[in-house]
Amino acid sequence: MLLPALCYSQYSFTNSRATYYGSPDGLGTPTGACGFGGYGRNVNDANVAGVSRLWNNGAGCGTCYQVRCTVPEICTDEGVSVVVTDYGEGDDTDFILSPRAYGRMAVADKSEELYSHGVVDVEFERVPCRFRGYNVMFKVHENSRYPQYLAVSMLYVSGQNDVLAVEIWQKDCRDWVPMRRAFGAVFDISNPSPGEINLRFQVSGSAGFTWVVANNAIPRAWKAGVAYGSAIQLE
């Protein structure tokens, strides 16, 4: 679960607006534009969001923000920490929140009043993602077809890191080969080398631009729809 920071600087927030999308259970959507599937529905206790200006050609997928509304006597000082899992444009908004996330910006017993606003003024700032108990996982997208087509995304990317590029080690040419950003957080390639899959991905964060190598990230007999664990933790 994403852990909210305990202190906030009044000067680090950006003014914007937020709304929420329809969801009968208040959770995220498994069909979000990031391509996360069920992860996009449930990650961070379903405190998730769609963004537009923060989309960054899909590199905004998986990033985390603290969002707090500014309606007096309705909104908490802390707001809610959300993970970006979708693209969405609203009424001059930067965030389209899951109903659960939107309601958690309100003080106790005021969530219905906040819902009635529909669109609300907010302040937001980028914050490090914290996924307690999880390392980076490599999710083979459901559209993958073993063994001729592989599409993959990274889950539980902690810290303030944007995934900019992914490369795969191709045994036949003995070199790292760029994968294509198919959409959102999903990178793909046709005819990956047989056997275990070695990947490396480039992130931009507090340490600048860094390549992270994941040997044997995906097993030899990989399956579509399965997320594979790793020992990688980012800061």
CSV table of C-alpha atoms in Angstrom, one decimal:
chain,number,residue,atom,x,y,z
A,1,MET,CA,0.0,0.0,0.0
A,2,LEU,CA,1.2,3.5,-0.7
A,3,LEU,CA,2.1,5.3,2.5
A,4,PRO,CA,1.3,9.0,2.7
A,5,ALA,CA,4.0,11.4,3.9
A,6,LEU,CA,3.4,12.9,7.3
A,7,CYS,CA,4.5,16.5,6.6
A,8,TYR,CA,3.8,18.8,3.7
A,9,SER,CA,5.3,22.0,2.5
A,10,GLN,CA,2.7,24.6,1.5
A,11,TYR,CA,5.0,25.8,-1.3
A,12,SER,CA,5.5,22.5,-3.1
A,13,PHE,CA,1.9,22.0,-4.2
A,14,THR,CA,0.4,22.9,-7.6
A,15,ASN,CA,-3.2,24.2,-7.9
A,16,SER,CA,-5.5,22.3,-10.1
A,17,ARG,CA,-8.9,20.6,-10.2
A,18,ALA,CA,-10.0,17.0,-9.8
A,19,THR,CA,-13.1,14.9,-10.4
A,20,TYR,CA,-14.0,11.2,-10.2
A,21,TYR,CA,-15.2,8.5,-12.6
A,22,GLY,CA,-18.1,6.1,-12.2
A,23,SER,CA,-17.4,2.8,-10.5
A,24,PRO,CA,-20.1,0.8,-8.7
A,25,ASP,CA,-17.6,-0.5,-6.2
A,26,GLY,CA,-15.4,2.6,-5.9
A,27,LEU,CA,-12.3,0.8,-7.1
A,28,GLY,CA,-10.1,1.5,-10.1
A,29,THR,CA,-10.6,0.2,-13.6
A,30,PRO,CA,-8.8,-2.9,-15.0
A,31,THR,CA,-9.1,-1.5,-18.5
A,32,GLY,CA,-7.1,1.7,-17.8
A,33,ALA,CA,-4.9,3.1,-20.6
A,34,CYS,CA,-1.7,2.2,-18.7
A,35,GLY,CA,-2.4,-1.5,-19.5
A,36,PHE,CA,-2.0,-2.6,-15.9
A,37,GLY,CA,-5.1,-4.8,-15.8
A,38,GLY,CA,-6.2,-6.0,-12.4
A,39,TYR,CA,-3.2,-4.1,-10.8
A,40,GLY,CA,-4.7,-0.9,-12.0
A,41,ARG,CA,-8.0,-1.8,-10.3
A,42,ASN,CA,-6.6,-2.7,-6.8
A,43,VAL,CA,-3.1,-1.2,-6.3
A,44,ASN,CA,-2.7,1.2,-3.4
A,45,ASP,CA,-6.1,0.1,-1.9
A,46,ALA,CA,-7.7,1.3,-5.1
A,47,ASN,CA,-6.6,4.9,-4.5
A,48,VAL,CA,-5.8,5.5,-8.2
A,49,ALA,CA,-6.2,8.2,-10.8
A,50,GLY,CA,-6.3,9.0,-14.5
A,51,VAL,CA,-4.3,12.0,-15.7
A,52,SER,CA,-3.9,14.0,-18.9
A,53,ARG,CA,-1.3,16.7,-18.6
A,54,LEU,CA,0.8,14.4,-16.4
A,55,TRP,CA,0.6,11.5,-18.8
A,56,ASN,CA,4.0,12.1,-20.4
A,57,ASN,CA,3.4,9.7,-23.3
A,58,GLY,CA,2.8,6.9,-20.8
A,59,ALA,CA,5.8,7.5,-18.6
A,60,GLY,CA,3.4,8.9,-16.1
A,61,CYS,CA,1.9,5.5,-15.5
A,62,GLY,CA,2.7,4.2,-12.1
A,63,THR,CA,3.8,7.5,-10.7
A,64,CYS,CA,2.4,8.8,-7.4
A,65,TYR,CA,0.8,12.1,-6.2
A,66,GLN,CA,-0.5,13.5,-3.1
A,67,VAL,CA,-3.8,15.3,-3.9
A,68,ARG,CA,-5.8,17.3,-1.4
A,69,CYS,CA,-9.0,19.3,-2.1
A,70,THR,CA,-9.3,22.8,-0.8
A,71,VAL,CA,-13.0,23.2,0.1
A,72,PRO,CA,-13.1,24.6,3.7
A,73,GLU,CA,-14.6,22.3,6.4
A,74,ILE,CA,-15.0,19.4,4.0
A,75,CYS,CA,-11.4,18.5,3.0
A,76,THR,CA,-8.6,17.0,5.1
A,77,ASP,CA,-5.1,18.6,5.3
A,78,GLU,CA,-3.5,15.4,4.1
A,79,GLY,CA,-5.7,14.5,1.1
A,80,VAL,CA,-5.0,11.2,-0.5
A,81,SER,CA,-2.0,9.5,-2.1
A,82,VAL,CA,-2.8,8.1,-5.6
A,83,VAL,CA,-1.1,5.9,-8.2
A,84,VAL,CA,-1.6,6.9,-11.9
A,85,THR,CA,-3.1,3.9,-13.7
A,86,ASP,CA,-5.1,5.6,-16.6
A,87,TYR,CA,-5.4,8.5,-19.0
A,88,GLY,CA,-8.4,10.8,-18.5
A,89,GLU,CA,-9.5,14.3,-19.4
A,90,GLY,CA,-12.1,16.2,-17.5
A,91,ASP,CA,-13.4,19.7,-16.9
A,92,ASP,CA,-10.0,21.4,-16.8
A,93,THR,CA,-8.8,18.8,-14.4
A,94,ASP,CA,-5.4,17.1,-13.8
A,95,PHE,CA,-6.9,14.1,-12.0
A,96,ILE,CA,-9.9,11.9,-12.5
A,97,LEU,CA,-9.8,9.9,-9.3
A,98,SER,CA,-11.3,6.6,-8.4
A,99,PRO,CA,-14.4,7.1,-6.3
A,100,ARG,CA,-12.6,5.7,-3.3
A,101,ALA,CA,-9.7,8.1,-3.7
A,102,TYR,CA,-12.0,11.1,-4.2
A,103,GLY,CA,-14.0,10.3,-1.1
A,104,ARG,CA,-10.8,10.0,1.0
A,105,MET,CA,-10.0,13.6,0.5
A,106,ALA,CA,-12.9,14.5,2.8
A,107,VAL,CA,-13.1,14.7,6.5
A,108,ALA,CA,-15.2,12.1,8.4
A,109,ASP,CA,-18.9,12.1,7.4
A,110,LYS,CA,-18.3,14.7,4.6
A,111,SER,CA,-17.5,12.4,1.7
A,112,GLU,CA,-21.1,12.5,0.3
A,113,GLU,CA,-21.0,16.3,0.4
A,114,LEU,CA,-17.6,16.2,-1.5
A,115,TYR,CA,-19.1,13.8,-4.1
A,116,SER,CA,-21.9,16.3,-4.7
A,117,HIS,CA,-19.4,18.9,-5.9
A,118,GLY,CA,-18.5,16.6,-8.9
A,119,VAL,CA,-15.4,18.7,-9.7
A,120,VAL,CA,-13.4,20.3,-6.9
A,121,ASP,CA,-10.3,22.6,-6.6
A,122,VAL,CA,-7.2,20.7,-5.4
A,123,GLU,CA,-3.5,21.0,-4.7
A,124,PHE,CA,-1.1,18.3,-5.7
A,125,GLU,CA,2.5,17.3,-5.6
A,126,ARG,CA,4.6,14.4,-6.9
A,127,VAL,CA,5.6,12.0,-4.1
A,128,PRO,CA,7.7,8.8,-3.9
A,129,CYS,CA,5.7,5.6,-4.4
A,130,ARG,CA,6.0,3.2,-1.4
A,131,PHE,CA,4.7,-0.3,-1.9
A,132,ARG,CA,5.3,-2.1,1.4
A,133,GLY,CA,6.2,-5.7,0.9
A,134,TYR,CA,6.6,-5.6,-2.9
A,135,ASN,CA,9.6,-5.5,-5.2
A,136,VAL,CA,9.4,-4.7,-8.9
A,137,MET,CA,7.3,-7.2,-10.8
A,138,PHE,CA,7.3,-7.9,-14.6
A,139,LYS,CA,3.8,-8.4,-15.9
A,140,VAL,CA,3.4,-10.2,-19.2
A,141,HIS,CA,0.5,-8.5,-20.9
A,142,GLU,CA,-2.6,-10.6,-21.8
A,143,ASN,CA,-2.1,-9.8,-25.5
A,144,SER,CA,1.2,-11.6,-25.5
A,145,ARG,CA,1.5,-14.8,-27.6
A,146,TYR,CA,4.1,-17.3,-26.6
A,147,PRO,CA,6.7,-17.5,-28.0
A,148,GLN,CA,6.5,-15.1,-30.9
A,149,TYR,CA,5.2,-11.9,-29.3
A,150,LEU,CA,6.0,-10.5,-25.8
A,151,ALA,CA,4.5,-7.4,-24.2
A,152,VAL,CA,5.5,-6.5,-20.7
A,153,SER,CA,5.0,-3.8,-18.1
A,154,MET,CA,6.7,-3.0,-14.7
A,155,LEU,CA,4.6,-3.1,-11.5
A,156,TYR,CA,5.4,-1.7,-8.0
A,157,VAL,CA,8.1,0.7,-9.3
A,158,SER,CA,8.8,2.6,-6.0
A,159,GLY,CA,10.4,6.0,-5.5
A,160,GLN,CA,10.0,8.9,-7.8
A,161,ASN,CA,11.0,7.0,-10.9
A,162,ASP,CA,9.5,7.3,-14.5
A,163,VAL,CA,10.1,4.3,-16.7
A,164,LEU,CA,11.4,5.8,-19.9
A,165,ALA,CA,12.6,2.8,-21.9
A,166,VAL,CA,12.9,-1.0,-21.8
A,167,GLU,CA,15.4,-3.2,-23.7
A,168,ILE,CA,15.7,-6.9,-24.1
A,169,TRP,CA,18.9,-9.0,-24.4
A,170,GLN,CA,18.7,-10.8,-27.8
A,171,LYS,CA,21.0,-13.8,-27.7
A,172,ASP,CA,21.3,-14.1,-31.5
A,173,CYS,CA,22.9,-10.7,-31.9
A,174,ARG,CA,24.3,-10.6,-28.4
A,175,ASP,CA,23.1,-7.1,-27.8
A,176,TRP,CA,20.4,-5.0,-26.0
A,177,VAL,CA,17.5,-4.3,-28.3
A,178,PRO,CA,15.0,-1.6,-27.6
A,179,MET,CA,11.4,-2.6,-27.0
A,180,ARG,CA,8.6,-0.5,-28.4
A,181,ARG,CA,6.3,1.4,-26.0
A,182,ALA,CA,3.1,-0.1,-27.4
A,183,PHE,CA,0.8,2.0,-25.1
A,184,GLY,CA,0.8,3.3,-21.6
A,185,ALA,CA,3.2,1.3,-19.5
A,186,VAL,CA,3.4,-1.6,-21.9
A,187,PHE,CA,6.5,-2.3,-24.0
A,188,ASP,CA,6.5,-5.0,-26.7
A,189,ILE,CA,8.7,-6.9,-29.1
A,190,SER,CA,8.2,-9.6,-31.8
A,191,ASN,CA,10.3,-12.8,-31.8
A,192,PRO,CA,12.1,-12.5,-28.5
A,193,SER,CA,15.0,-14.8,-27.9
A,194,PRO,CA,14.0,-18.3,-26.7
A,195,GLY,CA,14.8,-19.1,-23.1
A,196,GLU,CA,14.8,-16.9,-20.0
A,197,ILE,CA,14.2,-13.2,-20.7
A,198,ASN,CA,16.8,-10.7,-19.6
A,199,LEU,CA,15.5,-7.1,-19.5
A,200,ARG,CA,16.8,-3.7,-18.6
A,201,PHE,CA,14.8,-0.6,-18.1
A,202,GLN,CA,15.7,3.1,-17.9
A,203,VAL,CA,14.3,5.2,-15.1
A,204,SER,CA,14.6,8.9,-14.4
A,205,GLY,CA,14.5,9.8,-10.7
A,206,SER,CA,16.4,11.6,-8.0
A,207,ALA,CA,19.6,9.9,-9.2
A,208,GLY,CA,19.1,11.1,-12.8
A,209,PHE,CA,18.9,8.6,-15.7
A,210,THR,CA,19.6,5.1,-14.6
A,211,TRP,CA,19.5,1.7,-16.4
A,212,VAL,CA,18.3,-1.2,-14.1
A,213,VAL,CA,19.2,-4.7,-15.3
A,214,ALA,CA,16.9,-7.6,-14.5
A,215,ASN,CA,18.5,-10.9,-15.4
A,216,ASN,CA,16.1,-13.8,-15.8
A,217,ALA,CA,13.2,-11.3,-15.3
A,218,ILE,CA,10.8,-13.6,-17.1
A,219,PRO,CA,11.1,-17.4,-17.2
A,220,ARG,CA,11.7,-19.6,-20.2
A,221,ALA,CA,8.1,-20.8,-20.5
A,222,TRP,CA,6.4,-17.5,-19.8
A,223,LYS,CA,2.6,-17.1,-19.9
A,224,ALA,CA,0.4,-14.2,-20.9
A,225,GLY,CA,-1.3,-12.5,-17.9
A,226,VAL,CA,1.3,-13.6,-15.3
A,227,ALA,CA,3.3,-11.2,-13.2
A,228,TYR,CA,6.8,-12.4,-12.3
A,229,GLY,CA,8.6,-11.2,-9.2
A,230,SER,CA,12.1,-9.9,-8.8
A,231,ALA,CA,14.6,-8.8,-6.1
A,232,ILE,CA,14.7,-5.3,-7.5
A,233,GLN,CA,13.8,-2.4,-5.2
A,234,LEU,CA,14.0,1.2,-6.4
A,235,GLU,CA,14.4,4.3,-4.2
